[in-house]
Amino acid sequence: MNITTNETIDAKGLACPMPIVKTKKAITKLEPGQVIEVQATDKGSTADFKAWATSTGHHYLGTIEDADVLKHYLRKASDVEIKKEIKHETTTGLDELQNKIKLEESLVILDVREPAEFAFGHIPDAVNIPLGVLEERLEEIDKDNEVHVICRTGNRSDLAAQTLFENGFKNVKNVIPGMSKWDGPLDNNS
């Protein structure tokens, strides 16, 4: 497959949110309709780019896997297609989440990182549903419960929280800054 691109971004070796951050900066220099290729190795980046494109109005064209590199293709939206990027309004900090866990409050901790990330350390009793399959697995989450969504930094979980809210979940909180700063108890699958 031969794809003509106007810009190529090297985001190999970078974890969320850096591939998106680099893309946001580069796409502003493109003309509407031009295509950018983002080369990444973060397995969760496919879901990140799909969700980011949907939330901004840019067009996610697809991803090609070339050995261990994911090549993501996005087309810059026209001025009328671009949406103002929004963040999920309701957030919570790590201290508040730890207090709720200590008080044994009824809540769901939804970890939207990739399975490998989850396996090496997650909050006890957290449910792992990666962002890329979240819409397919919504029925696994209790809509009537308070849902705390977490990822590594708070960016992927923000996109997941927006998805939940758009699908009728009313009590959703994005946990920031995420597992990168979590100092509470951890379970692992190793």
mmCIF file of C-alpha atoms in Angstrom:
data_model
loop_
_atom_site.group_PDB
_atom_site.id
_atom_site.type_symbol
_atom_site.label_atom_id
_atom_site.label_comp_id
_atom_site.label_asym_id
_atom_site.label_seq_id
_atom_site.Cartn_x
_atom_site.Cartn_y
_atom_site.Cartn_z
ATOM 1 C CA MET A 1 0.000 0.000 0.000
ATOM 2 C CA ASN A 2 1.424 3.350 -1.019
ATOM 3 C CA ILE A 3 0.086 6.300 0.976
ATOM 4 C CA THR A 4 1.097 9.851 0.121
ATOM 5 C CA THR A 5 1.643 11.941 3.233
ATOM 6 C CA ASN A 6 2.464 15.582 3.769
ATOM 7 C CA GLU A 7 4.185 15.152 7.130
ATOM 8 C CA THR A 8 5.697 12.269 9.105
ATOM 9 C CA ILE A 9 6.055 12.363 12.879
ATOM 10 C CA ASP A 10 8.371 10.033 14.785
ATOM 11 C CA ALA A 11 6.739 9.121 18.090
ATOM 12 C CA LYS A 12 8.445 5.743 18.456
ATOM 13 C CA GLY A 13 9.322 4.907 22.038
ATOM 14 C CA LEU A 14 6.923 7.501 23.434
ATOM 15 C CA ALA A 15 3.972 6.643 25.665
ATOM 16 C CA CYS A 16 0.615 8.372 25.968
ATOM 17 C CA PRO A 17 0.096 11.321 25.796
ATOM 18 C CA MET A 18 3.242 12.215 23.802
ATOM 19 C CA PRO A 19 2.248 10.792 20.372
ATOM 20 C CA ILE A 20 -0.945 12.898 20.491
ATOM 21 C CA VAL A 21 0.922 15.958 21.814
ATOM 22 C CA LYS A 22 3.417 15.790 18.927
ATOM 23 C CA THR A 23 0.581 15.275 16.433
ATOM 24 C CA LYS A 24 -1.437 18.238 17.749
ATOM 25 C CA LYS A 25 1.551 20.506 17.215
ATOM 26 C CA ALA A 26 2.397 19.172 13.744
ATOM 27 C CA ILE A 27 -1.146 19.104 12.374
ATOM 28 C CA THR A 28 -1.569 22.843 12.948
ATOM 29 C CA LYS A 29 1.058 23.438 10.235
ATOM 30 C CA LEU A 30 -0.845 21.395 7.632
ATOM 31 C CA GLU A 31 -3.492 22.608 5.228
ATOM 32 C CA PRO A 32 -6.996 21.105 5.441
ATOM 33 C CA GLY A 33 -7.105 17.778 3.620
ATOM 34 C CA GLN A 34 -3.411 17.062 4.019
ATOM 35 C CA VAL A 35 -2.354 13.753 5.565
ATOM 36 C CA ILE A 36 0.018 13.142 8.444
ATOM 37 C CA GLU A 37 1.708 9.840 9.283
ATOM 38 C CA VAL A 38 2.547 9.237 12.924
ATOM 39 C CA GLN A 39 4.943 6.399 13.661
ATOM 40 C CA ALA A 40 4.450 4.993 17.154
ATOM 41 C CA THR A 41 5.265 1.910 19.189
ATOM 42 C CA ASP A 42 2.730 2.437 22.011
ATOM 43 C CA LYS A 43 0.146 -0.324 21.462
ATOM 44 C CA GLY A 44 -2.574 1.894 22.917
ATOM 45 C CA SER A 45 -1.898 4.651 20.419
ATOM 46 C CA THR A 46 -4.356 3.274 17.850
ATOM 47 C CA ALA A 47 -7.263 3.765 20.234
ATOM 48 C CA ASP A 48 -5.835 7.122 21.295
ATOM 49 C CA PHE A 49 -5.705 8.417 17.714
ATOM 50 C CA LYS A 50 -9.183 7.132 16.856
ATOM 51 C CA ALA A 51 -10.684 8.822 19.920
ATOM 52 C CA TRP A 52 -8.666 12.028 19.503
ATOM 53 C CA ALA A 53 -9.658 12.348 15.839
ATOM 54 C CA THR A 54 -13.322 11.872 16.720
ATOM 55 C CA SER A 55 -13.141 14.487 19.461
ATOM 56 C CA THR A 56 -11.370 17.088 17.285
ATOM 57 C CA GLY A 57 -13.010 16.566 13.890
ATOM 58 C CA HIS A 58 -9.820 15.386 12.174
ATOM 59 C CA HIS A 59 -10.152 12.178 10.175
ATOM 60 C CA TYR A 60 -8.546 8.955 11.363
ATOM 61 C CA LEU A 61 -7.780 7.121 8.119
ATOM 62 C CA GLY A 62 -6.265 3.948 9.554
ATOM 63 C CA THR A 63 -3.208 2.249 10.954
ATOM 64 C CA ILE A 64 -0.705 -0.035 9.299
ATOM 65 C CA GLU A 65 1.472 -2.259 11.463
ATOM 66 C CA ASP A 66 5.011 -2.508 10.088
ATOM 67 C CA ALA A 67 7.047 -4.877 12.269
ATOM 68 C CA ASP A 68 6.769 -3.283 15.740
ATOM 69 C CA VAL A 69 5.883 0.198 14.434
ATOM 70 C CA LEU A 70 2.311 1.416 14.117
ATOM 71 C CA LYS A 71 1.886 3.905 11.290
ATOM 72 C CA HIS A 72 -1.205 6.023 11.965
ATOM 73 C CA TYR A 73 -2.700 8.131 9.186
ATOM 74 C CA LEU A 74 -4.820 11.193 9.861
ATOM 75 C CA ARG A 75 -6.256 13.802 7.512
ATOM 76 C CA LYS A 76 -6.499 17.362 8.756
ATOM 77 C CA ALA A 77 -10.085 18.580 8.937
ATOM 78 C CA SER A 78 -11.320 21.718 7.243
ATOM 79 C CA ASP A 79 -12.058 24.764 9.376
ATOM 80 C CA VAL A 80 -15.783 23.938 9.456
ATOM 81 C CA GLU A 81 -15.108 20.317 10.481
ATOM 82 C CA ILE A 82 -12.732 21.102 13.354
ATOM 83 C CA LYS A 83 -14.307 20.750 16.771
ATOM 84 C CA LYS A 84 -13.126 22.566 19.835
ATOM 85 C CA GLU A 85 -11.256 19.987 21.871
ATOM 86 C CA ILE A 86 -13.058 19.346 25.130
ATOM 87 C CA LYS A 87 -12.126 17.649 28.357
ATOM 88 C CA HIS A 88 -14.405 15.609 30.580
ATOM 89 C CA GLU A 89 -15.665 18.050 33.197
ATOM 90 C CA THR A 90 -15.594 15.829 36.263
ATOM 91 C CA THR A 91 -12.187 14.838 37.566
ATOM 92 C CA THR A 92 -10.839 13.450 40.787
ATOM 93 C CA GLY A 93 -7.380 13.232 42.262
ATOM 94 C CA LEU A 94 -5.474 10.217 43.456
ATOM 95 C CA ASP A 95 -5.888 11.165 47.138
ATOM 96 C CA GLU A 96 -9.674 11.305 46.805
ATOM 97 C CA LEU A 97 -9.731 7.929 45.046
ATOM 98 C CA GLN A 98 -7.507 6.378 47.730
ATOM 99 C CA ASN A 99 -9.849 7.716 50.437
ATOM 100 C CA LYS A 100 -12.886 6.226 48.702
ATOM 101 C CA ILE A 101 -11.114 2.872 48.463
ATOM 102 C CA LYS A 102 -10.125 2.991 52.171
ATOM 103 C CA LEU A 103 -13.727 3.818 53.123
ATOM 104 C CA GLU A 104 -14.868 0.896 50.935
ATOM 105 C CA GLU A 105 -17.272 3.115 49.028
ATOM 106 C CA SER A 106 -19.222 1.504 46.226
ATOM 107 C CA LEU A 107 -17.465 2.438 42.991
ATOM 108 C CA VAL A 108 -16.006 1.020 39.811
ATOM 109 C CA ILE A 109 -12.356 1.643 38.991
ATOM 110 C CA LEU A 110 -12.030 1.352 35.232
ATOM 111 C CA ASP A 111 -8.434 1.062 34.010
ATOM 112 C CA VAL A 112 -8.331 1.815 30.263
ATOM 113 C CA ARG A 113 -4.637 1.046 29.712
ATOM 114 C CA GLU A 114 -3.527 -1.827 27.504
ATOM 115 C CA PRO A 115 -3.485 -5.329 29.079
ATOM 116 C CA ALA A 116 0.324 -5.409 29.318
ATOM 117 C CA GLU A 117 0.386 -2.117 31.234
ATOM 118 C CA PHE A 118 -2.385 -3.376 33.512
ATOM 119 C CA ALA A 119 -0.581 -6.676 34.149
ATOM 120 C CA PHE A 120 2.495 -4.967 35.571
ATOM 121 C CA GLY A 121 0.561 -3.049 38.198
ATOM 122 C CA HIS A 122 -2.988 -1.894 38.781
ATOM 123 C CA ILE A 123 -5.249 -0.769 41.579
ATOM 124 C CA PRO A 124 -6.736 -3.791 43.364
ATOM 125 C CA ASP A 125 -10.223 -4.695 42.058
ATOM 126 C CA ALA A 126 -9.837 -2.415 39.024
ATOM 127 C CA VAL A 127 -11.545 -3.564 35.836
ATOM 128 C CA ASN A 128 -9.357 -3.499 32.722
ATOM 129 C CA ILE A 129 -11.136 -2.501 29.525
ATOM 130 C CA PRO A 130 -8.698 -0.850 27.086
ATOM 131 C CA LEU A 131 -9.919 2.324 25.393
ATOM 132 C CA GLY A 132 -9.859 0.635 21.983
ATOM 133 C CA VAL A 133 -12.576 -1.863 22.966
ATOM 134 C CA LEU A 134 -14.506 0.237 25.474
ATOM 135 C CA GLU A 135 -17.563 0.886 23.296
ATOM 136 C CA GLU A 136 -17.856 -2.845 22.563
ATOM 137 C CA ARG A 137 -17.801 -3.722 26.285
ATOM 138 C CA LEU A 138 -19.938 -0.992 27.887
ATOM 139 C CA GLU A 139 -22.393 -3.573 29.239
ATOM 140 C CA GLU A 140 -19.665 -4.860 31.580
ATOM 141 C CA ILE A 141 -19.742 -1.597 33.560
ATOM 142 C CA ASP A 142 -22.449 -0.794 36.112
ATOM 143 C CA LYS A 143 -24.139 2.386 34.832
ATOM 144 C CA ASP A 144 -25.663 3.099 38.235
ATOM 145 C CA ASN A 145 -22.359 3.111 40.081
ATOM 146 C CA GLU A 146 -19.745 5.843 40.378
ATOM 147 C CA VAL A 147 -17.088 5.101 37.741
ATOM 148 C CA HIS A 148 -13.505 6.306 38.225
ATOM 149 C CA VAL A 149 -11.567 6.040 34.952
ATOM 150 C CA ILE A 150 -7.783 5.799 35.110
ATOM 151 C CA CYS A 151 -4.878 5.397 32.697
ATOM 152 C CA ARG A 152 -1.192 6.234 32.947
ATOM 153 C CA THR A 153 -1.456 10.045 32.783
ATOM 154 C CA GLY A 154 -5.118 11.085 32.640
ATOM 155 C CA ASN A 155 -5.286 11.665 28.880
ATOM 156 C CA ARG A 156 -6.538 8.289 27.626
ATOM 157 C CA SER A 157 -8.883 8.123 30.619
ATOM 158 C CA ASP A 158 -10.265 11.545 29.655
ATOM 159 C CA LEU A 159 -11.249 10.198 26.236
ATOM 160 C CA ALA A 160 -12.750 7.111 27.895
ATOM 161 C CA ALA A 161 -14.714 9.233 30.396
ATOM 162 C CA GLN A 162 -16.156 11.241 27.493
ATOM 163 C CA THR A 163 -17.155 7.991 25.756
ATOM 164 C CA LEU A 164 -18.896 6.718 28.889
ATOM 165 C CA PHE A 165 -20.735 10.012 29.392
ATOM 166 C CA GLU A 166 -21.873 10.042 25.750
ATOM 167 C CA ASN A 167 -23.242 6.525 26.278
ATOM 168 C CA GLY A 168 -25.439 7.409 29.238
ATOM 169 C CA PHE A 169 -23.081 7.009 32.195
ATOM 170 C CA LYS A 170 -23.842 9.967 34.454
ATOM 171 C CA ASN A 171 -21.464 9.525 37.407
ATOM 172 C CA VAL A 172 -18.040 9.348 35.697
ATOM 173 C CA LYS A 173 -14.793 10.836 37.002
ATOM 174 C CA ASN A 174 -11.466 11.045 35.216
ATOM 175 C CA VAL A 175 -8.655 10.252 37.664
ATOM 176 C CA ILE A 176 -5.707 12.585 37.211
ATOM 177 C CA PRO A 177 -2.764 12.421 37.011
ATOM 178 C CA GLY A 178 -3.171 8.620 36.710
ATOM 179 C CA MET A 179 -1.138 5.519 37.456
ATOM 180 C CA SER A 180 2.190 7.264 36.776
ATOM 181 C CA LYS A 181 1.784 8.989 40.160
ATOM 182 C CA TRP A 182 -0.179 6.290 42.029
ATOM 183 C CA ASP A 183 1.485 5.399 45.344
ATOM 184 C CA GLY A 184 -1.254 3.202 46.772
ATOM 185 C CA PRO A 185 -1.488 -0.589 46.812
ATOM 186 C CA LEU A 186 -0.908 -2.461 43.547
ATOM 187 C CA ASP A 187 -1.874 -5.858 42.219
ATOM 188 C CA ASN A 188 -0.137 -7.451 39.283
ATOM 189 C CA ASN A 189 -0.783 -10.444 37.092
ATOM 190 C CA SER A 190 2.793 -11.693 36.957
#
